[in-house]
mmCIF file of C-alpha atoms and ligand atoms in Angstrom:
data_model
loop_
_atom_site.group_PDB
_atom_site.id
_atom_site.type_symbol
_atom_site.label_atom_id
_atom_site.label_comp_id
_atom_site.label_asym_id
_atom_site.label_seq_id
_atom_site.Cartn_x
_atom_site.Cartn_y
_atom_site.Cartn_z
ATOM 1 C CA MET K 234 250.010 133.062 211.734
ATOM 2 C CA SER K 235 247.023 134.946 210.248
ATOM 3 C CA ASP K 236 243.676 132.785 209.642
ATOM 4 C CA PRO K 237 243.586 132.214 205.753
ATOM 5 C CA THR K 238 239.828 133.134 206.285
ATOM 6 C CA ASP K 239 240.769 136.539 207.256
ATOM 7 C CA ARG K 240 241.545 137.048 203.518
ATOM 8 C CA ALA K 241 238.548 135.313 202.292
ATOM 9 C CA VAL K 242 236.814 136.787 199.260
ATOM 10 C CA THR K 243 233.371 138.120 200.131
ATOM 11 C CA ILE K 244 230.590 139.606 198.202
ATOM 12 C CA PRO K 245 231.388 143.223 199.411
ATOM 13 C CA HIS K 246 235.098 142.621 198.222
ATOM 14 C CA LEU K 247 233.767 141.639 194.286
ATOM 15 C CA LEU K 248 231.603 145.046 194.727
ATOM 16 C CA LYS K 249 234.888 147.047 195.680
ATOM 17 C CA LYS K 250 236.703 145.594 193.135
ATOM 18 C CA LYS K 251 234.140 146.839 190.423
ATOM 19 C CA ALA K 252 234.152 150.263 192.056
ATOM 20 C CA ARG K 253 238.111 150.556 191.999
ATOM 21 C CA GLY K 254 238.329 149.085 188.265
ATOM 22 C CA GLU K 255 240.083 145.705 189.445
ATOM 23 C CA LYS K 256 239.440 142.728 187.526
ATOM 24 C CA ILE K 257 237.628 139.717 189.255
ATOM 25 C CA VAL K 258 239.237 136.132 188.348
ATOM 26 C CA ALA K 259 236.796 133.287 188.216
ATOM 27 C CA LEU K 260 237.471 129.680 187.270
ATOM 28 C CA THR K 261 235.304 126.461 187.414
ATOM 29 C CA ALA K 262 236.391 123.446 189.490
ATOM 30 C CA TYR K 263 234.677 120.143 190.386
ATOM 31 C CA ASP K 264 237.452 118.404 192.505
ATOM 32 C CA TYR K 265 239.626 118.909 195.534
ATOM 33 C CA PRO K 266 243.201 118.915 194.070
ATOM 34 C CA THR K 267 242.084 121.171 191.248
ATOM 35 C CA ALA K 268 240.160 123.551 193.775
ATOM 36 C CA LEU K 269 243.471 123.425 195.766
ATOM 37 C CA ILE K 270 245.337 124.904 193.024
ATOM 38 C CA LEU K 271 242.992 127.452 192.058
ATOM 39 C CA ASP K 272 242.704 128.953 195.668
ATOM 40 C CA GLU K 273 246.427 128.833 196.098
ATOM 41 C CA ALA K 274 246.650 130.412 192.574
ATOM 42 C CA GLY K 275 244.585 133.542 194.034
ATOM 43 C CA VAL K 276 241.473 132.846 191.967
ATOM 44 C CA ASP K 277 238.757 134.940 193.513
ATOM 45 C CA ILE K 278 235.565 132.867 192.624
ATOM 46 C CA VAL K 279 235.553 129.317 192.081
ATOM 47 C CA LEU K 280 232.239 128.187 190.406
ATOM 48 C CA VAL K 281 231.281 124.565 190.503
ATOM 49 C CA GLY K 282 229.508 124.812 187.107
ATOM 50 C CA ASP K 283 227.054 122.266 185.856
ATOM 51 C CA SER K 284 229.603 122.174 182.939
ATOM 52 C CA LEU K 285 230.588 119.492 185.485
ATOM 53 C CA GLY K 286 228.305 117.286 183.321
ATOM 54 C CA MET K 287 230.120 117.893 180.065
ATOM 55 C CA VAL K 288 233.680 118.157 181.106
ATOM 56 C CA VAL K 289 233.933 115.629 183.950
ATOM 57 C CA LEU K 290 230.897 113.358 183.663
ATOM 58 C CA GLY K 291 230.668 112.839 179.914
ATOM 59 C CA TYR K 292 227.052 113.997 179.326
ATOM 60 C CA LYS K 293 226.354 115.659 176.057
ATOM 61 C CA ASN K 294 225.180 118.651 177.537
ATOM 62 C CA THR K 295 224.295 119.995 181.125
ATOM 63 C CA ILE K 296 220.679 118.678 181.151
ATOM 64 C CA PRO K 297 221.079 115.458 182.890
ATOM 65 C CA VAL K 298 223.213 116.838 185.929
ATOM 66 C CA THR K 299 221.335 116.273 189.146
ATOM 67 C CA MET K 300 221.375 118.215 192.513
ATOM 68 C CA ASP K 301 223.089 115.146 193.946
ATOM 69 C CA GLU K 302 226.046 115.263 191.489
ATOM 70 C CA MET K 303 226.284 118.984 192.112
ATOM 71 C CA ILE K 304 226.382 118.772 195.941
ATOM 72 C CA HIS K 305 229.073 115.894 195.714
ATOM 73 C CA HIS K 306 231.433 117.824 193.838
ATOM 74 C CA THR K 307 230.655 121.099 195.683
ATOM 75 C CA LYS K 308 231.651 119.391 198.598
ATOM 76 C CA ALA K 309 235.126 118.303 197.275
ATOM 77 C CA VAL K 310 235.917 121.952 196.269
ATOM 78 C CA THR K 311 234.813 123.608 199.564
ATOM 79 C CA ARG K 312 237.193 121.052 201.141
ATOM 80 C CA ALA K 313 240.084 122.633 199.650
ATOM 81 C CA VAL K 314 239.129 126.133 199.406
ATOM 82 C CA ARG K 315 240.200 128.791 202.080
ATOM 83 C CA ARG K 316 240.036 131.988 200.310
ATOM 84 C CA ALA K 317 238.010 132.246 197.335
ATOM 85 C CA LEU K 318 234.370 132.710 197.029
ATOM 86 C CA VAL K 319 232.947 128.976 196.058
ATOM 87 C CA ILE K 320 229.462 129.421 194.026
ATOM 88 C CA GLY K 321 227.462 126.235 193.318
ATOM 89 C CA ASP K 322 225.603 126.115 190.053
ATOM 90 C CA MET K 323 221.694 125.216 190.223
ATOM 91 C CA PRO K 324 221.342 122.308 187.615
ATOM 92 C CA TYR K 325 218.640 121.900 185.104
ATOM 93 C CA PHE K 326 215.163 121.243 187.046
ATOM 94 C CA SER K 327 216.293 122.162 190.201
ATOM 95 C CA PHE K 328 214.418 125.602 190.126
ATOM 96 C CA HIS K 329 211.533 124.812 187.829
ATOM 97 C CA GLN K 330 208.978 123.485 190.146
ATOM 98 C CA THR K 331 207.932 125.479 193.190
ATOM 99 C CA GLU K 332 209.480 128.212 194.950
ATOM 100 C CA GLU K 333 209.954 125.845 198.060
ATOM 101 C CA LEU K 334 211.810 123.250 196.180
ATOM 102 C CA THR K 335 214.037 125.745 194.765
ATOM 103 C CA ILE K 336 214.959 127.246 197.918
ATOM 104 C CA ALA K 337 215.468 123.678 199.487
ATOM 105 C CA ASN K 338 217.626 122.955 196.568
ATOM 106 C CA ALA K 339 219.702 126.236 196.729
ATOM 107 C CA SER K 340 220.157 125.879 200.415
ATOM 108 C CA ARG K 341 221.764 122.509 200.095
ATOM 109 C CA PHE K 342 224.721 124.300 198.414
ATOM 110 C CA LEU K 343 225.255 126.458 201.579
ATOM 111 C CA LYS K 344 224.348 123.973 204.410
ATOM 112 C CA GLU K 345 225.561 120.622 202.921
ATOM 113 C CA ALA K 346 228.195 121.805 200.746
ATOM 114 C CA GLY K 347 229.765 124.681 202.092
ATOM 115 C CA ALA K 348 229.264 127.161 199.116
ATOM 116 C CA LYS K 349 228.738 130.854 199.795
ATOM 117 C CA GLY K 350 226.128 131.256 197.121
ATOM 118 C CA ILE K 351 224.562 129.764 194.127
ATOM 119 C CA LYS K 352 224.283 130.606 190.279
ATOM 120 C CA ILE K 353 221.068 130.456 188.388
ATOM 121 C CA GLU K 354 220.608 130.916 184.591
ATOM 122 C CA GLY K 355 217.885 133.044 183.009
ATOM 123 C CA ALA K 356 215.871 136.071 184.038
ATOM 124 C CA SER K 357 212.161 135.357 183.103
ATOM 125 C CA LYS K 358 209.628 136.884 185.302
ATOM 126 C CA LYS K 359 209.205 133.647 187.091
ATOM 127 C CA ARG K 360 213.136 133.500 187.520
ATOM 128 C CA LEU K 361 213.437 136.768 188.920
ATOM 129 C CA ARG K 362 210.576 135.874 191.658
ATOM 130 C CA LEU K 363 212.507 132.918 192.630
ATOM 131 C CA ILE K 364 215.862 135.021 192.860
ATOM 132 C CA GLU K 365 214.053 137.644 194.982
ATOM 133 C CA ALA K 366 212.851 134.619 197.347
ATOM 134 C CA MET K 367 216.382 133.278 197.621
ATOM 135 C CA VAL K 368 217.678 136.348 198.441
ATOM 136 C CA GLU K 369 215.250 136.956 201.104
ATOM 137 C CA ALA K 370 216.242 133.435 202.661
ATOM 138 C CA GLU K 371 219.724 134.765 202.611
ATOM 139 C CA ILE K 372 221.009 132.774 199.805
ATOM 140 C CA PRO K 373 223.683 134.813 197.584
ATOM 141 C CA VAL K 374 222.737 134.459 194.108
ATOM 142 C CA MET K 375 224.770 135.015 190.875
ATOM 143 C CA GLY K 376 222.621 135.896 187.513
ATOM 144 C CA HIS K 377 223.515 134.317 184.148
ATOM 145 C CA VAL K 378 222.329 135.745 180.968
ATOM 146 C CA GLY K 379 223.334 135.636 177.228
ATOM 147 C CA LEU K 380 223.922 131.994 176.089
ATOM 148 C CA THR K 381 222.416 129.897 178.887
ATOM 149 C CA PRO K 382 223.366 126.375 178.104
ATOM 150 C CA GLN K 383 220.272 124.857 180.187
ATOM 151 C CA SER K 384 218.187 126.314 177.117
ATOM 152 C CA ILE K 385 219.990 124.124 174.608
ATOM 153 C CA HIS K 386 216.952 122.252 173.450
ATOM 154 C CA HIS K 387 214.975 125.715 172.973
ATOM 155 C CA LEU K 388 218.039 127.472 171.439
ATOM 156 C CA GLY K 389 218.951 124.386 169.052
ATOM 157 C CA GLN K 390 222.729 124.944 169.320
ATOM 158 C CA PHE K 391 225.217 127.126 171.354
ATOM 159 C CA LYS K 392 225.797 130.384 169.577
ATOM 160 C CA VAL K 393 226.643 134.049 170.052
ATOM 161 C CA ARG K 394 223.612 135.695 171.340
ATOM 162 C CA GLY K 395 222.502 139.567 171.251
ATOM 163 C CA LYS K 396 224.108 140.329 167.751
ATOM 164 C CA GLU K 397 220.579 141.728 166.595
ATOM 165 C CA THR K 398 219.379 144.893 168.311
ATOM 166 C CA GLY K 399 216.409 143.327 169.619
ATOM 167 C CA GLU K 400 217.903 140.411 171.425
ATOM 168 C CA ALA K 401 220.785 142.809 172.659
ATOM 169 C CA ARG K 402 218.083 145.056 174.334
ATOM 170 C CA THR K 403 216.521 141.912 175.914
ATOM 171 C CA ILE K 404 219.915 140.828 177.222
ATOM 172 C CA CYS K 405 220.616 144.133 178.685
ATOM 173 C CA ALA K 406 217.131 144.571 180.233
ATOM 174 C CA ASP K 407 217.595 140.899 181.728
ATOM 175 C CA ALA K 408 220.877 141.874 183.472
ATOM 176 C CA GLN K 409 219.335 145.149 185.035
ATOM 177 C CA ASN K 410 216.427 143.128 186.192
ATOM 178 C CA LEU K 411 218.596 140.700 187.922
ATOM 179 C CA GLU K 412 220.408 143.344 189.713
ATOM 180 C CA ARG K 413 217.009 144.754 190.859
ATOM 181 C CA ALA K 414 216.018 141.078 191.877
ATOM 182 C CA GLY K 415 219.224 141.326 194.254
ATOM 183 C CA VAL K 416 221.868 139.265 192.381
ATOM 184 C CA PHE K 417 225.303 140.135 193.476
ATOM 185 C CA ALA K 418 226.995 139.638 190.226
ATOM 186 C CA VAL K 419 225.969 138.260 186.703
ATOM 187 C CA ILE K 420 227.764 136.103 184.270
ATOM 188 C CA LEU K 421 227.463 137.131 180.618
ATOM 189 C CA GLU K 422 228.124 134.147 178.214
ATOM 190 C CA CYS K 423 228.840 134.421 174.591
ATOM 191 C CA ILE K 424 227.628 138.047 173.757
ATOM 192 C CA PRO K 425 229.356 140.883 171.766
ATOM 193 C CA GLN K 426 231.783 142.760 173.640
ATOM 194 C CA GLU K 427 229.957 146.108 172.740
ATOM 195 C CA LEU K 428 226.874 144.729 174.536
ATOM 196 C CA ALA K 429 228.851 143.365 177.504
ATOM 197 C CA ALA K 430 230.516 146.810 177.902
ATOM 198 C CA ARG K 431 227.054 148.372 177.776
ATOM 199 C CA VAL K 432 225.598 146.045 180.235
ATOM 200 C CA THR K 433 228.792 146.551 182.682
ATOM 201 C CA ALA K 434 228.584 150.340 182.572
ATOM 202 C CA LYS K 435 224.693 150.153 183.716
ATOM 203 C CA LEU K 436 225.314 147.790 186.464
ATOM 204 C CA LYS K 437 226.624 148.647 190.142
ATOM 205 C CA ILE K 438 227.091 144.712 190.285
ATOM 206 C CA PRO K 439 229.993 143.138 188.663
ATOM 207 C CA THR K 440 229.619 141.287 185.428
ATOM 208 C CA ILE K 441 231.779 138.040 185.022
ATOM 209 C CA GLY K 442 232.316 137.400 181.012
ATOM 210 C CA ILE K 443 233.103 134.141 179.229
ATOM 211 C CA GLY K 444 233.087 135.016 175.692
ATOM 212 C CA ALA K 445 231.756 138.446 176.256
ATOM 213 C CA GLY K 446 235.171 140.443 175.613
ATOM 214 C CA PRO K 447 237.400 142.408 177.840
ATOM 215 C CA HIS K 448 235.100 145.098 179.033
ATOM 216 C CA CYS K 449 233.397 143.023 181.792
ATOM 217 C CA ASP K 450 234.451 143.332 185.448
ATOM 218 C CA GLY K 451 235.844 139.888 185.512
ATOM 219 C CA GLN K 452 236.341 136.710 183.558
ATOM 220 C CA VAL K 453 235.564 132.999 183.958
ATOM 221 C CA LEU K 454 236.482 129.909 182.201
ATOM 222 C CA VAL K 455 235.949 126.440 182.351
ATOM 223 C CA PHE K 456 238.908 124.913 184.034
ATOM 224 C CA HIS K 457 239.446 121.978 181.502
ATOM 225 C CA ASP K 458 239.220 124.464 178.661
ATOM 226 C CA LEU K 459 242.019 126.520 179.995
ATOM 227 C CA VAL K 460 244.534 123.485 180.516
ATOM 228 C CA GLY K 461 243.681 121.670 177.333
ATOM 229 C CA TYR K 462 241.963 118.673 179.438
ATOM 230 C CA SER K 463 238.735 118.754 177.410
ATOM 231 C CA THR K 464 237.580 116.737 174.348
ATOM 232 C CA GLY K 465 235.398 117.991 171.394
ATOM 233 C CA TYR K 466 234.368 121.421 170.276
ATOM 234 C CA ASN K 467 236.859 124.490 171.463
ATOM 235 C CA PRO K 468 234.592 127.547 171.463
ATOM 236 C CA LYS K 469 236.458 130.861 170.054
ATOM 237 C CA PHE K 470 236.427 132.455 173.215
ATOM 238 C CA VAL K 471 238.571 129.985 174.994
ATOM 239 C CA LYS K 472 242.285 130.354 175.081
ATOM 240 C CA ARG K 473 244.117 127.279 176.113
ATOM 241 C CA TYR K 474 247.106 127.952 178.445
ATOM 242 C CA ALA K 475 248.474 124.422 178.673
ATOM 243 C CA ASP K 476 247.958 120.993 176.708
ATOM 244 C CA LEU K 477 247.094 118.490 179.454
ATOM 245 C CA GLN K 478 245.488 116.064 177.060
ATOM 246 C CA THR K 479 248.806 115.463 175.204
ATOM 247 C CA VAL K 480 250.864 115.707 178.596
ATOM 248 C CA ILE K 481 248.680 113.193 180.355
ATOM 249 C CA GLY K 482 248.371 110.938 177.135
ATOM 250 C CA GLN K 483 252.172 110.806 176.773
ATOM 251 C CA ALA K 484 252.507 110.005 180.547
ATOM 252 C CA VAL K 485 250.110 106.776 180.294
ATOM 253 C CA ARG K 486 251.706 105.809 177.143
ATOM 254 C CA THR K 487 255.206 105.772 178.586
ATOM 255 C CA TYR K 488 253.883 104.049 181.573
ATOM 256 C CA ALA K 489 252.019 101.208 179.795
ATOM 257 C CA GLU K 490 255.329 100.868 177.598
ATOM 258 C CA GLU K 491 257.499 100.407 180.790
ATOM 259 C CA VAL K 492 255.039 98.063 182.461
ATOM 260 C CA ARG K 493 254.854 96.068 179.333
ATOM 261 C CA THR K 494 258.697 95.863 178.811
ATOM 262 C CA GLY K 495 259.379 95.486 182.914
ATOM 263 C CA VAL K 496 261.087 98.572 182.980
ATOM 264 C CA PHE K 497 258.492 100.013 185.714
ATOM 265 C CA PRO K 498 258.664 99.179 188.810
ATOM 266 C CA ASP K 499 262.378 99.280 189.185
ATOM 267 C CA GLU K 500 264.447 99.311 192.322
ATOM 268 C CA THR K 501 263.632 102.927 193.117
ATOM 269 C CA HIS K 502 260.071 102.144 193.248
ATOM 270 C CA SER K 503 260.057 98.681 194.882
ATOM 271 C CA TYR K 504 260.660 97.809 198.624
ATOM 272 C CA HIS K 505 262.854 95.055 200.540
ATOM 273 C CA ARG K 506 262.100 92.739 203.170
ATOM 274 C CA LYS K 507 264.224 93.488 206.360
ATOM 275 C CA ARG K 508 267.179 91.181 206.522
ATOM 276 C CA ARG K 509 267.360 88.622 209.186
ATOM 277 C CA ALA K 510 270.149 90.490 211.167
ATOM 278 C CA GLU K 511 268.107 93.887 210.954
ATOM 279 C CA ARG K 512 265.141 92.396 212.561
HETATM 280 O O1 KIV S 84 228.422 125.785 184.275
HETATM 281 C C1 KIV S 84 229.506 126.406 184.089
HETATM 282 O O2 KIV S 84 230.670 126.167 184.070
HETATM 283 C C2 KIV S 84 229.185 127.867 183.738
HETATM 284 C C3 KIV S 84 230.085 128.779 183.225
HETATM 285 C C4 KIV S 84 230.888 128.486 181.963
HETATM 286 C C5 KIV S 84 229.724 130.178 183.463
HETATM 287 O O3 KIV S 84 228.061 128.030 183.849
#
């Protein structure tokens, strides 16, 4: 029997996929059973995103998410994954203080949680220096430009970025600077598809789009959005492939009804003592 880690997705595989024009499939996961399903379905990159805070932990945005929460959930994911490349997302304020602290936090994803790399939002000059330092410390880094949810208080609201020429140029330059700083891939979030196509053509590293149209080298979605297991606002770019919220709601209501009426548990779901003669 072949070792499943023989087929494990690596960064060189992702670069080859871009060169061959093969699309990269990425999804978020935050727990063991979901990560098992994604890995068995052949997803290439499992991102333990800080969207965790909104879709699983009930925060209003991603700002409150802590390093400890990210590590806890990344560990659950890496326990399940054999093939996919698991990437941990650096939460807000895990990289805003010193370079030493940033590297210490990033390395926790690899050393404690078993991830293969980290993702970090933004491309300011200071951020680029931090990325260079992390790459120098052998930490694979994925970039993230366009809409960067950790900047919510600065931006005021989540909206498409780069519709105007000036901002589009900045996003394109940011992605190129990230490539120069050593990231192995870059997330393009919520930008016009024409801009995503331009960035994708300019970079040697893969672009992974979310709300960035079909011309990226790969796509990522938040798992809970994909399966219809998230509450609240549903952005235009989300395609729901299932309606788990309805399915789970119906299952729970049926269970409650059966408990109240004594239908559950029945014979099939109950045990008996051994009879005297059987002892
Ligand atoms: O936190 C997250 O899940 C992300 C993806 C949406 C790219 O950053």
